[in-house]
mmCIF file of C-alpha atoms in Angstrom:
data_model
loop_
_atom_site.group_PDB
_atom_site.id
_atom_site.type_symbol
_atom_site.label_atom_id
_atom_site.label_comp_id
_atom_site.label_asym_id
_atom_site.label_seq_id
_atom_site.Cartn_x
_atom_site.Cartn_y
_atom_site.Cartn_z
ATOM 1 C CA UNK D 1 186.743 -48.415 -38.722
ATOM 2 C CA UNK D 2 190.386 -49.696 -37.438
ATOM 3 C CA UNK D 3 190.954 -52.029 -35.404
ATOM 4 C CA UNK D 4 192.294 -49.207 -32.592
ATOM 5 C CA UNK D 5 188.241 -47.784 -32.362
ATOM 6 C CA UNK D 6 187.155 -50.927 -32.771
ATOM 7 C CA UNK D 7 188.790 -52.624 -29.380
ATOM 8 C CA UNK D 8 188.493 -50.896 -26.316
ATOM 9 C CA UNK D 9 190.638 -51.505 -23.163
ATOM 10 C CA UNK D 10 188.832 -52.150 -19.981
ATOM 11 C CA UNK D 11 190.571 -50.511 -16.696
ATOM 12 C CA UNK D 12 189.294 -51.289 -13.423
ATOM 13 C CA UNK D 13 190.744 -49.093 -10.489
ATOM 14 C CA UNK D 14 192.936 -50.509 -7.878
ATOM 15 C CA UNK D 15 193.957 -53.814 -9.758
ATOM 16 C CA UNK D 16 196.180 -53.394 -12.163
ATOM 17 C CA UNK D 17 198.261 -55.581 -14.470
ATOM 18 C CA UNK D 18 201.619 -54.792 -13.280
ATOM 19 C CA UNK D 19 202.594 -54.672 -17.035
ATOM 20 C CA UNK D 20 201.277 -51.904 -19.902
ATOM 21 C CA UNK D 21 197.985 -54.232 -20.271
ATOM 22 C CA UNK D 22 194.549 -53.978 -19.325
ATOM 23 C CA UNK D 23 192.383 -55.849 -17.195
ATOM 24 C CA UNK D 24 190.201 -57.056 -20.323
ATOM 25 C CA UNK D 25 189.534 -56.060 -23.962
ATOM 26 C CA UNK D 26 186.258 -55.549 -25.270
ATOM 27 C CA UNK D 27 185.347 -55.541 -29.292
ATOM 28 C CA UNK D 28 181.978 -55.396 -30.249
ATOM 29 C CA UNK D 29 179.679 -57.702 -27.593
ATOM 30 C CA UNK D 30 182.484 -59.820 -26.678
ATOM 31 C CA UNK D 31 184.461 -59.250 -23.814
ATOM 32 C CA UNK D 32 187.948 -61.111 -23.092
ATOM 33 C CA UNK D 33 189.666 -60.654 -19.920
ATOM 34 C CA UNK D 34 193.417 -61.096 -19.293
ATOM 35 C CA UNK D 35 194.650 -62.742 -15.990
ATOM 36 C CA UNK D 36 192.890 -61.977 -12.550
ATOM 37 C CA UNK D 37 194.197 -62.469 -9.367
ATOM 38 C CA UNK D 38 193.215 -62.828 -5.474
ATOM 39 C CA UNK D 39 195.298 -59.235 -4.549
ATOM 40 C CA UNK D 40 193.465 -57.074 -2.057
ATOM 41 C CA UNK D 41 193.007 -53.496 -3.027
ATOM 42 C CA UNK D 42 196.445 -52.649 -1.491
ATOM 43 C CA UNK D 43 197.937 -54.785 -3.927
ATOM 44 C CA UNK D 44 199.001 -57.328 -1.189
ATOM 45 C CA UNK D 45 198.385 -61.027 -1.646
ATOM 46 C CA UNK D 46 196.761 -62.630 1.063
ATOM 47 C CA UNK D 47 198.018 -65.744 2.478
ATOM 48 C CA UNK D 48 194.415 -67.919 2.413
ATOM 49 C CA UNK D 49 192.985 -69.193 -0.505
ATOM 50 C CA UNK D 50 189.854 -67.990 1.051
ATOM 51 C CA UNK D 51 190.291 -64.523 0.837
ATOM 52 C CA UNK D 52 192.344 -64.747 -2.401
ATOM 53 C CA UNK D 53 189.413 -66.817 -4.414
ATOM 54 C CA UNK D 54 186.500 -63.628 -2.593
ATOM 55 C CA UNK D 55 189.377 -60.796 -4.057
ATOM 56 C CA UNK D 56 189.425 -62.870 -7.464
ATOM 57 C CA UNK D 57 185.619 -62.815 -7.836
ATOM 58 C CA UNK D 58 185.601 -59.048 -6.751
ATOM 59 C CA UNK D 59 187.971 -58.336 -9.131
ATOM 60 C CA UNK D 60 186.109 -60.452 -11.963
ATOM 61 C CA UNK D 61 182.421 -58.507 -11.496
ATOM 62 C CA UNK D 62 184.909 -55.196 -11.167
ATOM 63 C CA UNK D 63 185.757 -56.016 -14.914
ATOM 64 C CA UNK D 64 182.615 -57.022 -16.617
ATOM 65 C CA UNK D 65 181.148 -54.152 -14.958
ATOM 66 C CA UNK D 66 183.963 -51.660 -16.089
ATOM 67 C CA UNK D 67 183.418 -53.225 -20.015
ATOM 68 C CA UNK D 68 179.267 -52.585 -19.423
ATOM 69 C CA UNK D 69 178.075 -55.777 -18.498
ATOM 70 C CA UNK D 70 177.332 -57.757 -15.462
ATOM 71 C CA UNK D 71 178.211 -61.134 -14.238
ATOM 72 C CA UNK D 72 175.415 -62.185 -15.955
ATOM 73 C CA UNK D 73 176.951 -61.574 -19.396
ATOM 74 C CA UNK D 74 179.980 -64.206 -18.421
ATOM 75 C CA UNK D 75 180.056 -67.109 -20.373
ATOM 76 C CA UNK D 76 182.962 -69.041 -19.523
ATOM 77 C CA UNK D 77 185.317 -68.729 -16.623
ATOM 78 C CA UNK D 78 188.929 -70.440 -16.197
ATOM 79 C CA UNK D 79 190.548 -70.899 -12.967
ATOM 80 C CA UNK D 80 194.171 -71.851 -12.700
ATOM 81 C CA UNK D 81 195.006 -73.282 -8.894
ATOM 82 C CA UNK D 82 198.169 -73.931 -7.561
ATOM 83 C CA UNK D 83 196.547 -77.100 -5.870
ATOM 84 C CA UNK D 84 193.501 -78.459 -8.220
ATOM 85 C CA UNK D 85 192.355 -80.667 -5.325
ATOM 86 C CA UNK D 86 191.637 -77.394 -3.205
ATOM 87 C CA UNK D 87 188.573 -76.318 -5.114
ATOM 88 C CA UNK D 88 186.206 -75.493 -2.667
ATOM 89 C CA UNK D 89 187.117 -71.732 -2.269
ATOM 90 C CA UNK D 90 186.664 -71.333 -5.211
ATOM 91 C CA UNK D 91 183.216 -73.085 -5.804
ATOM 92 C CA UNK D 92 181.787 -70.896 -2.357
ATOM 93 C CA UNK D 93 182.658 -67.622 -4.414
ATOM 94 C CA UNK D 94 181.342 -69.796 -7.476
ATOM 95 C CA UNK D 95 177.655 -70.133 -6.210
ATOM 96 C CA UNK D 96 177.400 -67.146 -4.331
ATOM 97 C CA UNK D 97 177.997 -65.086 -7.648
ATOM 98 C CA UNK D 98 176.096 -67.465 -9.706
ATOM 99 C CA UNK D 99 173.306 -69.099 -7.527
ATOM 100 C CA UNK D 100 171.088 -69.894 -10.309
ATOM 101 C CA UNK D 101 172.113 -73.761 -11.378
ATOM 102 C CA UNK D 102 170.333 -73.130 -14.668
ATOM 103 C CA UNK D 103 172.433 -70.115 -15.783
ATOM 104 C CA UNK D 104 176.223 -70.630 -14.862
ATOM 105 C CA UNK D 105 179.288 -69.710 -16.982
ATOM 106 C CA UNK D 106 180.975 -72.934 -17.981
ATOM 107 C CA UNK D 107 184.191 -73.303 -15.731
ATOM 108 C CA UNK D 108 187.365 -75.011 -16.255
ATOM 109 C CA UNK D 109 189.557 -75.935 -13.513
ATOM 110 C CA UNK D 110 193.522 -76.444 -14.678
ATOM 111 C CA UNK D 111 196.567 -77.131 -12.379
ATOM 112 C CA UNK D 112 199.238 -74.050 -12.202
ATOM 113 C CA UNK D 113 202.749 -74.477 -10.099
ATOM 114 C CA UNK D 114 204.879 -71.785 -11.095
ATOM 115 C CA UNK D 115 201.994 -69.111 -9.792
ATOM 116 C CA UNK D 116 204.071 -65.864 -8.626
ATOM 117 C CA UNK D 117 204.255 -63.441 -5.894
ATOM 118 C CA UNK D 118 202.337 -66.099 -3.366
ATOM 119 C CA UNK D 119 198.724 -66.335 -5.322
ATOM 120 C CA UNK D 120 197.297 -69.740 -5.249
ATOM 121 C CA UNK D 121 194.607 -69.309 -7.800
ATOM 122 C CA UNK D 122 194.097 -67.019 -11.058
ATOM 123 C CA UNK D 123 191.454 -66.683 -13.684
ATOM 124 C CA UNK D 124 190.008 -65.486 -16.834
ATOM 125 C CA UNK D 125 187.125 -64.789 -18.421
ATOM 126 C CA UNK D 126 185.097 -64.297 -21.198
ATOM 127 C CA UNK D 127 181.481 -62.251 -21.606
ATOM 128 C CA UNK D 128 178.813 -61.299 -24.328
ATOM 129 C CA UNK D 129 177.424 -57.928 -23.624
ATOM 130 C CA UNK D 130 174.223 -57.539 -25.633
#
């Protein structure tokens, strides 16, 4: 087997990488994401970190879905924010996607200043699909 049929690129509609790459790479049960951001499904950024963070999440069960999984199957979540002190946004989307204390993704929260086009958070993630 090469490593071509081995990796599969995961494409979710409406969000796209706006260069040649996908929205995550799957190989085998493991499932990688690249960098997801709070656009609508126009493609426009919205100005609250609000609706930016509820977009993100979309956009992250989008993905795991598209790779045959479900947000169960993520194991570890990173969220860049432009502001690290403004992490409540993010932890509403957090517990309404995971609600179960006793079966959460590990998360790490990181500081990000240079962020383009107006987004004030980003993530990533990784999954095991059994």
């Amino acid at each position: 087997m090469t490593g071509q049929s081995r990796r599969k690129s995961i494409h979710i509609g409406g969000f796209k990488h706006a260069n040649p790459i996908p929205n995550a790479c799957r190989i085998g049960n493991l499932v990688m994401s690249g960098v997801i951001l709070g656009r609508d499904a126009a493609g426009v950024m919205p100005e609250s970190l609000d609706a930016q963070c509820a977009n993100m999440f979309a956009h992250m069960k989008a993905t795991v879905e598209a790779a045959g999984g479900s947000t169960d199957d993520i194991i570890k979540m990173t969220v860049w924010l432009k502001d690290r002190t403004q992490r409540g946004p993010v932890n509403v989307e957090w517990l309404k996607m995971f609600p179960d204390e006793h079966s959460r993704p590990a998360r790490h929260a990181l500081p990000m200043d240079n962020m383009d086009g107006g987004a004030l958070v980003q993530c990533d993630f990784t999954a095991v699909i059994d």
